[in-house]
Amino acid sequence: MKQDQILSSVKDQELIEKRRSQIVQGAITLFKEKGFHRTTTREIARESGFSIGTLYEYIRTKEDVLFLVVDAIHHQVRDRLEAKIDLEHPSIENFVSVVESYFRLMDDMQEEVLILYQEVKSLKEESKDYVLRKERDMVRMLERVIVTCLPIDISKLDADLLANNIFIQGQMWGFRRWILQKEFTLETYIDRQIHYLLKGLAIDSTSSDWNINK
C-alpha cells in the first residue's frame, strides 16, 4: 500500500497533499495523548481544522490515517538522515556525524517513534509490509555509511548487524527513557554509545574528536 492507493474523492493532488498533511499533524497530536484506538475520526477532523465530512473526502478509514502518520514519520526520519550523509568524503568523522545526528533525531521524534511501534500492529498486512520495507531502507542507509566510511574491512553481514544495532540504540533512548533519561543526558548517551561503537570495532579515532581511550 502507498499513499496514492488511499482513495480520495478530491482530484487536486496539491490539495490532497495539503489536507493529508493537516490530518497527519492532527492525528499525531491525538495519538500521542490517547493512542490510535481511543482516538475517533471526528476528533481527528476537529484537530485537523475541518469537518468530519471534509476528512472523509481525503481518507476512507481511520486505518488510512494511521498509515499516513506512519508513512510521514518514516519520510521525516529518512530525509533528515539523508541530509547528514556524505559518502563523497568518507571518514570516521562522517560516520560519527551520521550516528550522532540519528541519535539526536530519535530524541526529537521519540513520541512519533513510539506511536510507530505501538500502533503499526493495527495496520493490515499489506500496509505492515510497506512499513517494514521503509524501515529496512533506513537501516540500509546506515549500512552504506558503515561500509563507506569506516577504515576497516567489514563483511556485509557484520555491516548489516551493526546498522541494526545503531538503529535500535537510537530508538532505545525513547523506548527506555523512563530509566535512561534519569541516568544520562542526551550528550552523555550519545558520547558513550559512539565510544563503545568505535571501541568494539577496534578503530583508532585519536585523530578525530572521538577518542576511544577516553
Short mmCIF file of C-alpha atoms in Angstrom, two decimals:
data_model
loop_
_atom_site.label_atom_id
_atom_site.label_comp_id
_atom_site.label_asym_id
_atom_site.label_seq_id
_atom_site.Cartn_x
_atom_site.Cartn_y
_atom_site.Cartn_z
CA MET A 1 0.00 0.00 0.00
CA LYS A 2 1.19 3.52 -0.85
CA GLN A 3 -0.26 6.97 -0.24
CA ASP A 4 -1.59 7.18 -3.79
CA GLN A 5 -3.57 3.99 -3.15
CA ILE A 6 -5.61 5.67 -0.40
CA LEU A 7 -8.85 6.71 -2.09
CA SER A 8 -9.87 10.36 -2.23
CA SER A 9 -12.91 11.99 -3.80
CA VAL A 10 -10.78 15.09 -4.45
CA LYS A 11 -8.77 15.16 -7.70
CA ASP A 12 -6.46 18.12 -6.96
CA GLN A 13 -3.21 16.41 -5.94
CA GLU A 14 -1.74 19.53 -4.34
CA LEU A 15 -4.86 19.97 -2.20
CA ILE A 16 -4.80 16.27 -1.27
CA GLU A 17 -1.22 16.59 -0.03
CA LYS A 18 -2.03 19.77 1.91
CA ARG A 19 -5.10 18.32 3.61
CA ARG A 20 -3.43 14.99 4.38
CA SER A 21 -0.52 16.84 5.96
CA GLN A 22 -3.03 18.60 8.22
CA ILE A 23 -4.65 15.25 9.01
CA VAL A 24 -1.26 13.72 9.89
CA GLN A 25 -0.34 16.56 12.25
CA GLY A 26 -3.73 16.46 13.95
CA ALA A 27 -3.62 12.68 14.28
CA ILE A 28 -0.09 12.66 15.71
CA THR A 29 -1.17 15.10 18.42
CA LEU A 30 -4.12 12.89 19.36
CA PHE A 31 -2.27 9.59 19.08
CA LYS A 32 0.37 10.94 21.50
CA GLU A 33 -2.34 11.79 24.01
CA LYS A 34 -4.82 8.94 23.58
CA GLY A 35 -3.38 6.27 21.30
CA PHE A 36 -4.82 5.12 17.99
CA HIS A 37 -7.72 3.01 19.26
CA ARG A 38 -9.14 5.61 21.67
CA THR A 39 -8.99 8.40 19.08
CA THR A 40 -12.07 8.88 16.88
CA THR A 41 -12.13 10.13 13.31
CA ARG A 42 -14.34 13.00 14.45
CA GLU A 43 -11.62 14.09 16.89
CA ILE A 44 -9.01 13.82 14.14
CA ALA A 45 -11.13 16.03 11.88
CA ARG A 46 -11.58 18.63 14.63
CA GLU A 47 -7.86 18.63 15.48
CA SER A 48 -7.03 18.95 11.78
CA GLY A 49 -9.25 22.02 11.44
CA PHE A 50 -12.14 20.78 9.36
CA SER A 51 -15.40 18.81 9.48
CA ILE A 52 -15.80 15.05 9.56
CA GLY A 53 -17.31 15.26 6.07
CA THR A 54 -14.23 17.02 4.73
CA LEU A 55 -11.99 14.43 6.41
CA TYR A 56 -13.72 11.62 4.53
CA GLU A 57 -13.05 13.36 1.22
CA TYR A 58 -9.35 12.55 1.74
CA ILE A 59 -9.40 9.20 3.55
CA ARG A 60 -11.82 6.30 3.88
CA THR A 61 -10.97 4.71 7.23
CA LYS A 62 -9.15 5.50 10.45
CA GLU A 63 -6.55 2.96 9.38
CA ASP A 64 -5.84 5.19 6.36
CA VAL A 65 -4.98 7.96 8.82
CA LEU A 66 -2.66 5.67 10.78
CA PHE A 67 -0.92 4.63 7.56
CA LEU A 68 -0.42 8.29 6.58
CA VAL A 69 1.02 9.02 10.04
CA VAL A 70 3.45 6.08 9.93
CA ASP A 71 4.50 6.94 6.37
CA ALA A 72 5.07 10.60 7.27
CA ILE A 73 7.24 9.64 10.27
CA HIS A 74 9.38 7.37 8.11
CA HIS A 75 9.81 10.05 5.46
CA GLN A 76 10.85 12.62 8.05
CA VAL A 77 13.45 10.28 9.56
CA ARG A 78 14.79 9.32 6.12
CA ASP A 79 15.01 12.91 4.87
CA ARG A 80 16.82 14.21 7.95
CA LEU A 81 19.21 11.28 7.95
CA GLU A 82 19.96 11.62 4.24
CA ALA A 83 20.82 15.29 4.74
CA LYS A 84 23.72 14.27 7.00
CA ILE A 85 25.18 11.51 4.86
CA ASP A 86 28.22 12.48 2.78
CA LEU A 87 29.57 9.43 1.01
CA GLU A 88 31.75 11.61 -1.25
CA HIS A 89 34.05 12.34 1.71
CA PRO A 90 34.16 9.10 3.72
CA SER A 91 35.82 9.29 7.12
CA ILE A 92 35.37 8.27 10.73
CA GLU A 93 34.22 11.82 11.42
CA ASN A 94 31.46 11.46 8.82
CA PHE A 95 30.39 8.13 10.34
CA VAL A 96 30.28 9.69 13.81
CA SER A 97 28.37 12.71 12.49
CA VAL A 98 25.70 10.49 10.93
CA VAL A 99 25.29 8.37 14.07
CA GLU A 100 25.14 11.44 16.30
CA SER A 101 22.58 13.09 14.01
CA TYR A 102 20.47 9.93 14.05
CA PHE A 103 20.51 9.80 17.85
CA ARG A 104 19.50 13.47 18.05
CA LEU A 105 16.73 12.84 15.56
CA MET A 106 15.43 10.00 17.71
CA ASP A 107 15.42 12.38 20.68
CA ASP A 108 13.44 14.96 18.68
CA MET A 109 10.97 12.35 17.42
CA GLN A 110 10.73 9.97 20.36
CA GLU A 111 6.94 10.40 20.68
CA GLU A 112 6.44 9.78 16.96
CA VAL A 113 8.67 6.69 17.03
CA LEU A 114 6.69 5.33 19.98
CA ILE A 115 3.49 5.83 18.01
CA LEU A 116 5.03 3.99 15.08
CA TYR A 117 5.93 0.90 17.09
CA GLN A 118 2.88 0.86 19.33
CA GLU A 119 0.31 1.26 16.58
CA VAL A 120 1.77 -0.35 13.45
CA LYS A 121 0.23 -3.65 14.57
CA SER A 122 -3.16 -2.11 13.80
CA LEU A 123 -2.35 -1.87 10.09
CA LYS A 124 -3.38 -4.51 7.56
CA GLU A 125 -0.70 -6.95 6.42
CA GLU A 126 -0.11 -5.16 3.11
CA SER A 127 0.47 -1.87 4.92
CA LYS A 128 2.71 -3.53 7.51
CA ASP A 129 4.87 -4.94 4.72
CA TYR A 130 5.23 -1.47 3.22
CA VAL A 131 6.22 0.00 6.60
CA LEU A 132 8.78 -2.75 7.19
CA ARG A 133 10.31 -2.08 3.77
CA LYS A 134 10.66 1.59 4.72
CA GLU A 135 12.43 0.60 7.91
CA ARG A 136 14.78 -1.73 6.07
CA ASP A 137 15.60 1.11 3.68
CA MET A 138 16.70 3.30 6.61
CA VAL A 139 18.85 0.51 8.05
CA ARG A 140 20.47 0.11 4.62
CA MET A 141 21.30 3.83 4.65
CA LEU A 142 23.26 3.29 7.86
CA GLU A 143 24.84 0.18 6.38
CA ARG A 144 26.15 2.18 3.39
CA VAL A 145 27.69 4.73 5.75
CA ILE A 146 29.39 1.94 7.73
CA VAL A 147 30.85 0.24 4.66
CA THR A 148 31.94 3.51 3.04
CA CYS A 149 33.24 5.50 5.99
CA LEU A 150 34.92 3.02 8.33
CA PRO A 151 38.64 2.41 7.60
CA ILE A 152 38.35 -1.34 8.13
CA ASP A 153 37.23 -4.34 6.09
CA ILE A 154 33.79 -5.33 7.25
CA SER A 155 31.59 -8.05 5.81
CA LYS A 156 28.10 -7.27 4.56
CA LEU A 157 26.66 -9.45 7.32
CA ASP A 158 28.57 -7.56 10.03
CA ALA A 159 27.69 -4.20 8.48
CA ASP A 160 24.03 -5.19 8.46
CA LEU A 161 24.15 -6.24 12.12
CA LEU A 162 25.98 -3.07 13.15
CA ALA A 163 23.48 -0.90 11.24
CA ASN A 164 20.59 -2.62 13.03
CA ASN A 165 22.34 -2.14 16.38
CA ILE A 166 22.75 1.60 15.76
CA PHE A 167 19.13 1.82 14.59
CA ILE A 168 17.88 0.28 17.83
CA GLN A 169 20.32 2.18 20.07
CA GLY A 170 18.84 5.42 18.78
CA GLN A 171 15.28 4.28 19.35
CA MET A 172 16.17 2.92 22.79
CA TRP A 173 16.63 6.50 24.02
CA GLY A 174 12.86 6.89 23.68
CA PHE A 175 11.77 3.32 24.45
CA ARG A 176 13.77 3.21 27.70
CA ARG A 177 13.51 6.88 28.59
CA TRP A 178 11.83 6.15 31.92
CA ILE A 179 15.22 4.90 33.16
CA LEU A 180 17.86 6.13 30.68
CA GLN A 181 16.87 9.78 30.86
CA LYS A 182 17.14 9.69 34.64
CA GLU A 183 20.72 8.41 34.41
CA PHE A 184 22.09 10.12 31.28
CA THR A 185 21.87 13.42 29.48
CA LEU A 186 21.43 13.13 25.72
CA GLU A 187 25.02 14.30 25.26
CA THR A 188 26.39 11.62 27.58
CA TYR A 189 24.24 8.93 25.99
CA ILE A 190 25.50 9.82 22.51
CA ASP A 191 29.11 10.06 23.72
CA ARG A 192 29.05 6.65 25.42
CA GLN A 193 27.24 4.87 22.58
CA ILE A 194 29.70 6.14 19.96
CA HIS A 195 32.62 5.42 22.29
CA TYR A 196 31.63 1.74 22.54
CA LEU A 197 30.80 1.51 18.84
CA LEU A 198 34.30 2.59 17.89
CA LYS A 199 35.95 0.62 20.65
CA GLY A 200 34.10 -2.53 19.60
CA LEU A 201 35.37 -2.02 16.06
CA ALA A 202 38.93 -1.50 17.34
CA ILE A 203 39.15 1.80 15.46
CA ASP A 204 41.83 4.28 16.47
CA SER A 205 39.94 7.53 16.47
CA THR A 206 42.58 9.64 18.21
CA SER A 207 42.85 11.84 15.14
CA SER A 208 39.21 12.85 15.42
CA ASP A 209 37.07 14.35 18.14
CA TRP A 210 36.29 10.84 19.33
CA ASN A 211 39.00 9.13 21.36
CA ILE A 212 38.15 5.54 22.21
CA ASN A 213 40.53 5.67 25.16
CA LYS A 214 38.64 8.44 26.92
#
